[in-house]
Coordinates of N, CA and C in Angstrom, one line a residue:
X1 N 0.8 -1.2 0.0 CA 0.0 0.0 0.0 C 0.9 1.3 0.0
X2 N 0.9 2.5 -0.8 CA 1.2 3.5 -0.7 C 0.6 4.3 0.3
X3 N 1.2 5.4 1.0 CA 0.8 6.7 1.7 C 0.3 7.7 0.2
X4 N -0.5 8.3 0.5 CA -1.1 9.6 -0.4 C 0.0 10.5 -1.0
X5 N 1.3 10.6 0.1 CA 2.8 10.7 -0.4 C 3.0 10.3 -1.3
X6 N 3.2 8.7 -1.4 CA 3.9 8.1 -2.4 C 3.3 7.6 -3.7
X7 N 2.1 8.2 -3.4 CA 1.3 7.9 -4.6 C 1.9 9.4 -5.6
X8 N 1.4 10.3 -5.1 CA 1.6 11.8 -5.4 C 3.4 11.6 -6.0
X9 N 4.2 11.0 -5.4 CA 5.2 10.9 -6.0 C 5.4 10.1 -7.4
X10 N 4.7 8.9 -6.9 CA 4.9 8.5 -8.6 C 3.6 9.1 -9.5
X11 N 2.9 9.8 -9.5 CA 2.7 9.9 -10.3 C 3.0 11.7 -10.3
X12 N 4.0 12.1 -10.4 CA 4.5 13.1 -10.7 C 5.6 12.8 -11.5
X13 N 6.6 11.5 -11.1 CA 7.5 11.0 -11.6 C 6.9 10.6 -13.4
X14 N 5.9 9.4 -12.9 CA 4.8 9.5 -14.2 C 4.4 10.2 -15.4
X15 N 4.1 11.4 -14.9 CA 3.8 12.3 -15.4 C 4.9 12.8 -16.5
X16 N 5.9 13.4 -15.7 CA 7.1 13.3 -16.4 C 7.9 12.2 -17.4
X17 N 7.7 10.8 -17.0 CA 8.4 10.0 -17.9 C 7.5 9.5 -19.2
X18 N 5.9 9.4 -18.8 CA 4.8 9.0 -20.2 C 4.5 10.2 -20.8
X19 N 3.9 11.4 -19.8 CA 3.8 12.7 -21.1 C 5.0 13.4 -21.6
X20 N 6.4 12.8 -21.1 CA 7.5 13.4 -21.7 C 7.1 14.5 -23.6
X21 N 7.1 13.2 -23.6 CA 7.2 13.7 -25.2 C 6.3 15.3 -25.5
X22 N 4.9 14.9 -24.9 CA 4.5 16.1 -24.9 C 5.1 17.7 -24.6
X23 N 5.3 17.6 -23.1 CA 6.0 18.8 -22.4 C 7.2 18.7 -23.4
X24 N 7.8 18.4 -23.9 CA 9.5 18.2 -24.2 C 9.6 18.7 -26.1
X25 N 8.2 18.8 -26.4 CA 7.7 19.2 -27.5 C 7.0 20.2 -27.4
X26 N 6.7 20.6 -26.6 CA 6.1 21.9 -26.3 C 7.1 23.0 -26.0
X27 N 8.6 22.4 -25.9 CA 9.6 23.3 -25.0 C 10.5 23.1 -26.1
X28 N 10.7 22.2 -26.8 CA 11.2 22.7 -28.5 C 10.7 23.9 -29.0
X29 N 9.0 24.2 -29.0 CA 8.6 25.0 -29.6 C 9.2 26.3 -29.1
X30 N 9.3 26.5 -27.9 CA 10.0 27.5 -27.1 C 11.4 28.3 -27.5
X31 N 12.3 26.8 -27.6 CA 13.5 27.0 -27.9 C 13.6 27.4 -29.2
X32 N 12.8 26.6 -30.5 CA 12.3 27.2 -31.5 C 12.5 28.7 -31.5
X33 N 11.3 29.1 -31.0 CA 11.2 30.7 -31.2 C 12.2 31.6 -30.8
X34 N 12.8 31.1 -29.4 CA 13.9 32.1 -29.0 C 14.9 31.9 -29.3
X35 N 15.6 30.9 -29.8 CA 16.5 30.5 -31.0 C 17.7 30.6 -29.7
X36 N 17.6 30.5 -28.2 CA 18.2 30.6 -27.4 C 19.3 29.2 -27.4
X37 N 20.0 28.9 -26.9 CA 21.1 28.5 -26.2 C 22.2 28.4 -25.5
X38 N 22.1 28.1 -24.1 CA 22.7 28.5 -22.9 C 24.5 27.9 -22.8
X39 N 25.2 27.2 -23.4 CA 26.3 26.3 -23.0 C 27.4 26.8 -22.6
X40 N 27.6 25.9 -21.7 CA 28.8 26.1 -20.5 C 30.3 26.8 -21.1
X41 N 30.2 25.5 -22.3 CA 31.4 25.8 -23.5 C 31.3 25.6 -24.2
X42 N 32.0 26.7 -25.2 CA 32.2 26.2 -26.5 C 33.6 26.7 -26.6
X43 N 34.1 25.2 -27.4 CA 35.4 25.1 -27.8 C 36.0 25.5 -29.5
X44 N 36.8 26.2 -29.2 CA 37.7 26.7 -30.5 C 37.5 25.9 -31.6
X45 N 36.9 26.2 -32.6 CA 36.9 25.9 -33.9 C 38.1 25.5 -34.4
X46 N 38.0 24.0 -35.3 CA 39.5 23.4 -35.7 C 39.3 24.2 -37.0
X47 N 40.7 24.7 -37.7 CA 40.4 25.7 -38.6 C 40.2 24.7 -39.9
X48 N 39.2 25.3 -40.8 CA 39.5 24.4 -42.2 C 39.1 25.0 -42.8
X49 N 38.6 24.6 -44.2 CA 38.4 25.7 -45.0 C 37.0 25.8 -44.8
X50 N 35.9 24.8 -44.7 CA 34.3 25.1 -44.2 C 34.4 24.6 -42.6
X51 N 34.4 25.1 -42.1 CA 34.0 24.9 -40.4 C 32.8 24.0 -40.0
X52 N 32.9 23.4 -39.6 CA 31.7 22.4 -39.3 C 31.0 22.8 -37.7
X53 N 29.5 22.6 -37.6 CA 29.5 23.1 -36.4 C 30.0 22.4 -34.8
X54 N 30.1 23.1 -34.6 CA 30.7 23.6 -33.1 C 29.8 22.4 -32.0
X55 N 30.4 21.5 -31.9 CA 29.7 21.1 -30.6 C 29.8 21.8 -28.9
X56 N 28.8 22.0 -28.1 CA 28.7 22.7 -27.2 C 28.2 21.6 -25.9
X57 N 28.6 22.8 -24.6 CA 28.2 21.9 -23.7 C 26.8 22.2 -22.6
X58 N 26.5 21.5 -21.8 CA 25.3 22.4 -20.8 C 25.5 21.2 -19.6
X59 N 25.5 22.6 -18.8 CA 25.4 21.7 -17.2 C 24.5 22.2 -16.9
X60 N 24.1 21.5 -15.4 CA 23.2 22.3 -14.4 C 23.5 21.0 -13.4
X61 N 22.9 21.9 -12.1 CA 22.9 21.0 -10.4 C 21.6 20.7 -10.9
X62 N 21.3 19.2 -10.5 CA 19.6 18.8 -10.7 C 19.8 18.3 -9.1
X63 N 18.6 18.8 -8.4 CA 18.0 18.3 -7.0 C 19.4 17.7 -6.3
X64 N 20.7 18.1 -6.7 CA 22.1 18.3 -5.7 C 23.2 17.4 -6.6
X65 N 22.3 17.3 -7.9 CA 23.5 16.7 -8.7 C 23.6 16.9 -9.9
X66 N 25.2 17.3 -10.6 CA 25.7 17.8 -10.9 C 25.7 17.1 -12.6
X67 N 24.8 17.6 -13.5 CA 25.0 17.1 -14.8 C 25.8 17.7 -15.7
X68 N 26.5 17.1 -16.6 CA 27.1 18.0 -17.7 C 27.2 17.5 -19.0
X69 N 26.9 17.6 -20.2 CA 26.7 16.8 -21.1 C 26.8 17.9 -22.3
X70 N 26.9 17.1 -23.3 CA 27.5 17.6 -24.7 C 26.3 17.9 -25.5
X71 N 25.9 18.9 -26.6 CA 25.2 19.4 -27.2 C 25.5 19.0 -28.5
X72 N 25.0 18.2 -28.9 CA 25.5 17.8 -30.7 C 25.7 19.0 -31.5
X73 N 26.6 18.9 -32.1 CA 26.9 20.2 -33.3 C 25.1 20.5 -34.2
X74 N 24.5 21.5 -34.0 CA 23.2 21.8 -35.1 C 22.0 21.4 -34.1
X75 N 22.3 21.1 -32.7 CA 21.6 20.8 -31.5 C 21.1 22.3 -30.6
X76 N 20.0 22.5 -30.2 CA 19.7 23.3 -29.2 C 19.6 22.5 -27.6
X77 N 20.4 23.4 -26.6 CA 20.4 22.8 -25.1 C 20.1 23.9 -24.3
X78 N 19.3 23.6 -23.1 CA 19.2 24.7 -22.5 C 18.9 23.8 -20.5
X79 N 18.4 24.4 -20.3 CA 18.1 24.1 -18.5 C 16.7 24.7 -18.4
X80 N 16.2 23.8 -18.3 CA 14.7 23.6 -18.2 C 14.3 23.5 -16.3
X81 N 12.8 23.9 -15.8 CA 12.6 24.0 -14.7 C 13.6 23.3 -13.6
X82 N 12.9 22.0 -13.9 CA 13.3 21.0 -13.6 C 14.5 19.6 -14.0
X83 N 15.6 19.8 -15.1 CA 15.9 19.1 -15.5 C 16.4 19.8 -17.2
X84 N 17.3 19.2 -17.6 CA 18.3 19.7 -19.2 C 17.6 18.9 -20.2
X85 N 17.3 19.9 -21.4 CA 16.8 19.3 -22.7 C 17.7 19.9 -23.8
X86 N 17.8 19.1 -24.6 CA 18.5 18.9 -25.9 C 17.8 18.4 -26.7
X87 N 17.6 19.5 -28.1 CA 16.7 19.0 -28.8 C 17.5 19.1 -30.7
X88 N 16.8 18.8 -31.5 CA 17.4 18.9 -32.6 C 16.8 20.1 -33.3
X89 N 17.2 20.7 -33.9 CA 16.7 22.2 -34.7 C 15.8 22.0 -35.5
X90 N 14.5 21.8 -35.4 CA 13.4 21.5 -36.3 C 12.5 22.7 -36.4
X91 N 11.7 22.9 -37.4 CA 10.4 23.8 -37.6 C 9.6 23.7 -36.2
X92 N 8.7 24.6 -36.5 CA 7.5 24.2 -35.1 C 6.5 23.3 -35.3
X93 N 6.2 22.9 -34.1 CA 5.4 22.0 -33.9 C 3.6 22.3 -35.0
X94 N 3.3 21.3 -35.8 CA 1.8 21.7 -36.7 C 1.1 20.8 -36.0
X95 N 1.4 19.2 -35.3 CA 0.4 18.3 -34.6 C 0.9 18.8 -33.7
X96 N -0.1 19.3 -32.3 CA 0.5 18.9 -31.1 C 0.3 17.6 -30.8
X97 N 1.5 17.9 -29.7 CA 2.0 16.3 -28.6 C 3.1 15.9 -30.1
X98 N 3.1 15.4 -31.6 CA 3.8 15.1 -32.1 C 5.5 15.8 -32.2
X99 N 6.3 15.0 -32.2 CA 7.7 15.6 -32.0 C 8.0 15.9 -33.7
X100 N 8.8 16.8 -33.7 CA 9.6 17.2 -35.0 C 11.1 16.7 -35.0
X101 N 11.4 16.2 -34.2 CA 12.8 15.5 -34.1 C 13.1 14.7 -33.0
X102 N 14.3 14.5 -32.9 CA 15.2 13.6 -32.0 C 14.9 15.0 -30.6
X103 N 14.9 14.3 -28.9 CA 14.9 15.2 -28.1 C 15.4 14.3 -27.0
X104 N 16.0 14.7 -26.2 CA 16.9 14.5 -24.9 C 16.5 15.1 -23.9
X105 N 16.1 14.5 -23.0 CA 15.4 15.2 -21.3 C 16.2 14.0 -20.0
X106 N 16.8 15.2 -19.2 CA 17.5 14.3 -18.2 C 17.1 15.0 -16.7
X107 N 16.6 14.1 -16.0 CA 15.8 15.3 -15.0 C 16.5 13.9 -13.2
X108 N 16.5 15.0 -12.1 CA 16.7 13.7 -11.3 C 15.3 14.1 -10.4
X109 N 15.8 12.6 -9.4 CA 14.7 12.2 -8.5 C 15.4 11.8 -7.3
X110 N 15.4 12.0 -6.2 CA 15.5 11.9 -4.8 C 14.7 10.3 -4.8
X111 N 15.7 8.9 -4.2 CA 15.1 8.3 -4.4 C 14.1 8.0 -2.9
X112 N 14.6 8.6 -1.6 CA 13.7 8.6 -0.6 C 12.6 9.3 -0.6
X113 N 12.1 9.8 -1.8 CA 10.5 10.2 -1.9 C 9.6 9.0 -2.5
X114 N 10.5 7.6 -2.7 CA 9.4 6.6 -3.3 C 9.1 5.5 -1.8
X115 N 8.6 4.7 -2.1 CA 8.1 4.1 -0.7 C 9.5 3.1 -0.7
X116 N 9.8 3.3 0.6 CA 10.8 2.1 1.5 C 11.1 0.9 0.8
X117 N 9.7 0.4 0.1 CA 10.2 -1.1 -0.2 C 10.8 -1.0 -1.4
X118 N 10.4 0.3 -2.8 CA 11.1 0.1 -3.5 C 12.5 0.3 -3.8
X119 N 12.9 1.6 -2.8 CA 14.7 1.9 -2.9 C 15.3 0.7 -1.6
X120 N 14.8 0.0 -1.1 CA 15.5 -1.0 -0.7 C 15.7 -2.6 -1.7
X121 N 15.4 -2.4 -2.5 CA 15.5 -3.5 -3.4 C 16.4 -3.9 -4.2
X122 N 16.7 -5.2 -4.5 CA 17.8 -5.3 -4.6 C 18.1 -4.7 -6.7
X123 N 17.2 -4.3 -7.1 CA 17.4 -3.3 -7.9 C 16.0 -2.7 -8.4
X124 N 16.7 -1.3 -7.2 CA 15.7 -0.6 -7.3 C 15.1 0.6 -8.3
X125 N 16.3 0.7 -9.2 CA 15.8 1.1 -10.4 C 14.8 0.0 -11.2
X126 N 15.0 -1.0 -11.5 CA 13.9 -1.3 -12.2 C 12.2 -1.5 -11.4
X127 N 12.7 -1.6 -10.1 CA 11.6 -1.6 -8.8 C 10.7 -0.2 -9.1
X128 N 11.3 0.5 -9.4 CA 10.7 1.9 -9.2 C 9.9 2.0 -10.8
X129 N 10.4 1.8 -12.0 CA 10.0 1.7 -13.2 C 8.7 0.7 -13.6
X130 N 9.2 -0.3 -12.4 CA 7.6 -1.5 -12.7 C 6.6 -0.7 -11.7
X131 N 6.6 0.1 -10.8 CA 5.3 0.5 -9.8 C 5.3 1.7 -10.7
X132 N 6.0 2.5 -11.2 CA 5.4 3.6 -12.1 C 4.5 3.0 -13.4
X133 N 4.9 2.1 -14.1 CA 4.1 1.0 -14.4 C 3.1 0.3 -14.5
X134 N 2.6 0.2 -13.2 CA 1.6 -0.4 -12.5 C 0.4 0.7 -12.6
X135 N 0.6 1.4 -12.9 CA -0.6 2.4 -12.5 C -1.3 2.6 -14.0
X136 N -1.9 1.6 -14.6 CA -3.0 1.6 -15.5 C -3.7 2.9 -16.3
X137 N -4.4 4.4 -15.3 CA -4.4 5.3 -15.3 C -4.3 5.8 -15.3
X138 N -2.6 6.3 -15.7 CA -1.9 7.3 -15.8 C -1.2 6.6 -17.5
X139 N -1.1 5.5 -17.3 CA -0.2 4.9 -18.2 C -0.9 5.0 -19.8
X140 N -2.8 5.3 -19.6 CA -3.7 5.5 -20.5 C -3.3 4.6 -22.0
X141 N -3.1 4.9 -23.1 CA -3.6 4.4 -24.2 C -1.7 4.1 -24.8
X142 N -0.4 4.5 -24.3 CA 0.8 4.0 -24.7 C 0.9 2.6 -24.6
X143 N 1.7 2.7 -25.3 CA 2.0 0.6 -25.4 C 3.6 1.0 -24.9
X144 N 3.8 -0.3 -24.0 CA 5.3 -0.1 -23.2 C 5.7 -1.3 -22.8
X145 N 6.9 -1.6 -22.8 CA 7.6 -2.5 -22.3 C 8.0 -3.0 -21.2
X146 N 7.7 -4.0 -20.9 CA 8.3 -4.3 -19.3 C 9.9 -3.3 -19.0
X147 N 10.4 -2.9 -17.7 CA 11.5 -2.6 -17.8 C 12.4 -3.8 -17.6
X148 N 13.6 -3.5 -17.8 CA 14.8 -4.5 -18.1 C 16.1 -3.4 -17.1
X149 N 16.6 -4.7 -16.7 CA 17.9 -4.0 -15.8 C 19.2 -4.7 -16.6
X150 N 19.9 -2.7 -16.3 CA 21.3 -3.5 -16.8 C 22.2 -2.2 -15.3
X151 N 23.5 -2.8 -15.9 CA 24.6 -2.1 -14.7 C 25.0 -0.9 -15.6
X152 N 25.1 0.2 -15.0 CA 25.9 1.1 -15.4 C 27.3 1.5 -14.9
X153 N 28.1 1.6 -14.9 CA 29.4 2.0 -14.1 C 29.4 1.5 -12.8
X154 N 28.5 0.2 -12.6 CA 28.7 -0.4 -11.4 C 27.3 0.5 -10.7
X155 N 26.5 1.1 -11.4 CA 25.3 1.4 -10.8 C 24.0 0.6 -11.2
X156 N 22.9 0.1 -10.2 CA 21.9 -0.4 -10.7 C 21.0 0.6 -11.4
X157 N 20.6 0.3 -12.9 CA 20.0 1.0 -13.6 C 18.8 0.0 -14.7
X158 N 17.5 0.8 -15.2 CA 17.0 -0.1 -15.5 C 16.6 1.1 -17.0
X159 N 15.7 -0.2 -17.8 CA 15.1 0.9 -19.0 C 13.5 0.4 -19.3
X160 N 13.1 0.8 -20.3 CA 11.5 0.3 -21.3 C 11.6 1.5 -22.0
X161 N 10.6 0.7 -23.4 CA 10.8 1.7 -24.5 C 8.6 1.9 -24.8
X162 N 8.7 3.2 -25.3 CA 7.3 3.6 -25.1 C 6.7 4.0 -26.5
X163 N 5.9 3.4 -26.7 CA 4.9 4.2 -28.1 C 3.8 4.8 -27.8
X164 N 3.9 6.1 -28.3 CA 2.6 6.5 -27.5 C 1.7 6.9 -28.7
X165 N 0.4 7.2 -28.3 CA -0.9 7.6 -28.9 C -0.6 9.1 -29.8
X166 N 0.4 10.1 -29.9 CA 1.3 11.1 -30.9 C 1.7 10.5 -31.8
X167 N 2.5 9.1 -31.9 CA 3.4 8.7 -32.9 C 4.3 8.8 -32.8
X168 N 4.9 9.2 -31.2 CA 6.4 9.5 -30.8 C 6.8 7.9 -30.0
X169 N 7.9 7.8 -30.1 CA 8.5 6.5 -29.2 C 9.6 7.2 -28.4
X170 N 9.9 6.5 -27.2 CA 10.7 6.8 -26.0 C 11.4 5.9 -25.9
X171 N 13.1 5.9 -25.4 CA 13.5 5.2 -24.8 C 13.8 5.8 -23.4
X172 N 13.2 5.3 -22.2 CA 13.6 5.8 -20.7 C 14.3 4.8 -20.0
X173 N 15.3 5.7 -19.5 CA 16.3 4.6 -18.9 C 16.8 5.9 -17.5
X174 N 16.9 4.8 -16.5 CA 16.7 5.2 -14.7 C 18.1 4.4 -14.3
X175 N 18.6 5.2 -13.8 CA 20.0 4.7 -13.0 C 20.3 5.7 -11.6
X176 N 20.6 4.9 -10.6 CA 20.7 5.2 -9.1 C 22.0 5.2 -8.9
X177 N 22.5 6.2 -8.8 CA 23.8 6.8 -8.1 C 23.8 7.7 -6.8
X178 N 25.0 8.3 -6.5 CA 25.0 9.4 -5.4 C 24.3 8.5 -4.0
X179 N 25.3 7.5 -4.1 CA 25.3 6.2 -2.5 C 24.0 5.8 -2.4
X180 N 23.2 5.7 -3.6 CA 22.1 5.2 -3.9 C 21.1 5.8 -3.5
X181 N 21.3 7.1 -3.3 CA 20.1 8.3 -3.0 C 19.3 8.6 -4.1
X182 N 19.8 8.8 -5.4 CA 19.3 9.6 -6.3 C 19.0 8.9 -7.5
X183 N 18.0 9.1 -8.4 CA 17.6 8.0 -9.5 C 17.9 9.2 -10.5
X184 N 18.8 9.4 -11.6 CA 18.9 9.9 -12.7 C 17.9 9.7 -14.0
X185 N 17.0 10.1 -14.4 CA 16.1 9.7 -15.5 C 16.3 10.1 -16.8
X186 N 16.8 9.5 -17.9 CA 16.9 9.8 -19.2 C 16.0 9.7 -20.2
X187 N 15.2 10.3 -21.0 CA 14.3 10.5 -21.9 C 15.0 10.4 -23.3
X188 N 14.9 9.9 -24.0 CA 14.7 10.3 -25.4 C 13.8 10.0 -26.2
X189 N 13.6 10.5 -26.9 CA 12.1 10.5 -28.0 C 12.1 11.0 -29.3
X190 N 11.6 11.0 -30.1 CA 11.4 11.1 -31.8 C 10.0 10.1 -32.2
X191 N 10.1 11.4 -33.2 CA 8.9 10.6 -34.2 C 8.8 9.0 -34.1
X192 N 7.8 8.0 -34.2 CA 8.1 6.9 -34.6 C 8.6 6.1 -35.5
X193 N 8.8 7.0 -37.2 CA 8.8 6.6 -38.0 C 10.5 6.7 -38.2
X194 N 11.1 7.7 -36.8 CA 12.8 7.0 -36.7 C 13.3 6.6 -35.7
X195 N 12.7 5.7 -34.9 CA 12.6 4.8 -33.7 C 13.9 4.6 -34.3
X196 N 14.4 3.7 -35.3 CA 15.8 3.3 -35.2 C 17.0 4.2 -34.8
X197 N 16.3 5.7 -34.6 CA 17.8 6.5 -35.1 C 18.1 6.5 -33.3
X198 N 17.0 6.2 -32.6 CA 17.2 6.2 -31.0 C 18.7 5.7 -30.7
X199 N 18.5 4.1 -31.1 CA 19.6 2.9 -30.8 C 20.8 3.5 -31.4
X200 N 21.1 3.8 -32.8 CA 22.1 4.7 -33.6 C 22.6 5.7 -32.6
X201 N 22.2 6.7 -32.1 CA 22.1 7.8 -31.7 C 23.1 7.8 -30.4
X202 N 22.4 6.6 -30.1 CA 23.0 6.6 -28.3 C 24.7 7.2 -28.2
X203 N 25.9 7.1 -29.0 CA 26.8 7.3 -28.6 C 27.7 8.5 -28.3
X204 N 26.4 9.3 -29.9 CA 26.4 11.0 -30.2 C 26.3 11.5 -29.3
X205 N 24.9 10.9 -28.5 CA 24.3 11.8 -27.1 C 24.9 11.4 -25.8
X206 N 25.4 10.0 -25.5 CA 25.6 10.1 -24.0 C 27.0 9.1 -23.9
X207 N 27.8 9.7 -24.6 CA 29.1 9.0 -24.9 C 30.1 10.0 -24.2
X208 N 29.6 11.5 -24.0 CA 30.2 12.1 -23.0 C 29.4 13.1 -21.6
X209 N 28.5 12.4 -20.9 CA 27.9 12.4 -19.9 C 28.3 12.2 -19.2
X210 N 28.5 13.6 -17.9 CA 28.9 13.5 -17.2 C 28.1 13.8 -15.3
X211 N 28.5 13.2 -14.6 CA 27.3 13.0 -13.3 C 28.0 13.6 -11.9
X212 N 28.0 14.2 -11.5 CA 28.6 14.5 -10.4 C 30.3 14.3 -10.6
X213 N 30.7 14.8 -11.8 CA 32.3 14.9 -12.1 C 32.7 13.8 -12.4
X214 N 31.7 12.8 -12.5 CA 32.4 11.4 -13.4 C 31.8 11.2 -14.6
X215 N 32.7 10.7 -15.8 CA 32.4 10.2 -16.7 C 31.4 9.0 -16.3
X216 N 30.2 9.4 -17.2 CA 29.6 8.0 -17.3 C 29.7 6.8 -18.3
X217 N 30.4 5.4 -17.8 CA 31.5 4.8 -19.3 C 30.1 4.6 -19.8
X218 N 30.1 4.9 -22.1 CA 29.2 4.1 -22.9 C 29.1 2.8 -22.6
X219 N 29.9 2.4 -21.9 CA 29.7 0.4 -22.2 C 28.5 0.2 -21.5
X220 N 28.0 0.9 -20.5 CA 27.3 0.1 -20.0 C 25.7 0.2 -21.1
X221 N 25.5 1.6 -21.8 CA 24.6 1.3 -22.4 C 24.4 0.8 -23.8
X222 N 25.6 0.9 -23.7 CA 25.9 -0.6 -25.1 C 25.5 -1.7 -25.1
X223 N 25.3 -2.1 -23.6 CA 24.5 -3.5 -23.4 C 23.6 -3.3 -24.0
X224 N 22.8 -2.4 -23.8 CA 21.1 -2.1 -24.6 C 21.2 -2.9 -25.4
X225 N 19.5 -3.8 -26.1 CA 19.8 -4.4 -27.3 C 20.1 -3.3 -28.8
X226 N 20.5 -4.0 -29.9 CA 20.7 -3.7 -30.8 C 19.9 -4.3 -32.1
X227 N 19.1 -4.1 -32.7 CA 18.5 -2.5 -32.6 C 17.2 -3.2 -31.3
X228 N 16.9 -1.9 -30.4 CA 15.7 -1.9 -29.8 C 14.5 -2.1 -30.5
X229 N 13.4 -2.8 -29.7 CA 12.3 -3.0 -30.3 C 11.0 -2.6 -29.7
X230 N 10.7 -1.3 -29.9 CA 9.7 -0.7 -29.5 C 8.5 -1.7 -30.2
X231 N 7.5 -1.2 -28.9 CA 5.9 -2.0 -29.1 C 5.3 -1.5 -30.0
X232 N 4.3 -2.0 -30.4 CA 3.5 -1.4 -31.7 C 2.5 -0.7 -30.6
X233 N 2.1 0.5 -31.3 CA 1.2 1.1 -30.8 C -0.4 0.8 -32.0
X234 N -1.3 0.4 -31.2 CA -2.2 -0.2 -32.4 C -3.6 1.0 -31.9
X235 N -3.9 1.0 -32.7 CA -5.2 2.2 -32.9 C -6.2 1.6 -31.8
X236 N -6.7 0.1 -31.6 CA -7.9 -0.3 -30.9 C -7.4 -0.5 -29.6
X237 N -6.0 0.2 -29.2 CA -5.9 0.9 -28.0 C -6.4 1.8 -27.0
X238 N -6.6 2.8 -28.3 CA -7.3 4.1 -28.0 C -8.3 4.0 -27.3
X239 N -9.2 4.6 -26.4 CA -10.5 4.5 -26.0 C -11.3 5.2 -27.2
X240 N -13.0 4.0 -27.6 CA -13.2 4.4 -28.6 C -14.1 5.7 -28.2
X241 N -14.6 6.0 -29.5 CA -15.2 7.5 -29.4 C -17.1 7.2 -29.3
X242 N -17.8 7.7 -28.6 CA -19.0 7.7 -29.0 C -19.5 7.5 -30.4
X243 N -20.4 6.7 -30.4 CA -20.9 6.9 -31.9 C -22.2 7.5 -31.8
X244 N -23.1 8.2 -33.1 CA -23.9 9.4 -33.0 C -25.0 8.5 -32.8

């Protein structure tokens, strides 16, 4: 049984990991218009005769820990309320909820706001992924995968990949660092119709992530399968509509 606490917690956690795509498309459109970008650094251009762009960086402290990660060259990054998004430079949004590109959201979580039994478990990242999971309505009409655990740098971490009712797919992947206090949550998302470029992708984006001043090594999410296989998201999902 949850306390009214730990309900309110996951499904805030929730909220954040299934309507990702939404919020995270809504805040493209943002970055869109202000054509802003905040990075920590940018490094000297190798000279040549056409310059290629400039990859860039963006940190921020999330809830006492310390992210820093690379901005693909032709990428927008910025520091969002709650958490760092990286998106790819697309037009604005014409479907809402539908994404116009590849997008990156990394946000943390205090893991002593979830109930006892799940951060005491012997891997409580994926513990925490199946009770957020578990909740039917909230989870509404996305098709999703059991989570799956793998190690990250000797951290327990777990993942599942999401299709949702937009036509966007997610790969979310949760890893518990910082002496097992804190759950790190990674989002990425894109249209469905380049679900493959997720798996492709991975090296571009988190090959130099960095967490409280450590490299986090690729290998461990090299384990990921190759290629991932997102769920079909099928129409008689949906809840149907009245008829007249």
């Amino acid at each position: 049984m949850y306390s009214l606490s730990g309900v309110h917690v996951l499904y805030q956690v929730l909220r954040k990991l299934l309507t990702l795509s939404l919020y995270v498309g809504i805040s493209l459109g943002i970055v869109a218009c202000e054509g802003t970008v905040e990075p920590t650094e940018t490094p000297a251009p190798t000279p040549t005769s056409s310059p290629a762009p400039i990859a860039k960086r963006i940190s921020a402290n999330l809830s006492g820990v310390q992210i820093n990660m690379r901005v693909p060259p032709g990428w927008n990054g910025r520091q969002m309320d709650d958490g760092i998004l990286i998106a790819e430079r697309k037009s604005s949004i014409h479907n809402p909820g539908k994404l116009m590109g590849m997008q990156v959201y990394i946000f943390v979580h205090a893991l002593n706001d979830f109930p006892s039994s799940v951060s005491t478990d012997s891997h409580p990242a994926r513990r925490i992924l199946q009770k957020i999971l578990s909740q039917p309505a909230l989870v509404g009409d996305s098709a999703v995968t059991d989570p799956e655990p793998f190690t990250w740098d000797g951290n327990d971490a777990a993942y599942y990949l999401v299709n949702d009712t937009n036509e966007n797919v997610s790969l979310i992947m949760a890893v518990v660092i910082a002496n097992q206090s804190q759950l790190v949550a990674i989002n990425i998302s894109c249209p469905s119709d380049r679900a493959e470029s997720i798996r492709e992708s991975l090296p571009e984006l988190l090959s130099d992530l960095w967490v409280n001043n450590a490299l986090m090594s690729f290998s461990g999410v090299d384990a990921l399968p190759d290629p991932l296989i997102f769920p079909r998201y099928k129409e008689s999902m949906a809840t149907p509509t009245a008829s007249g």
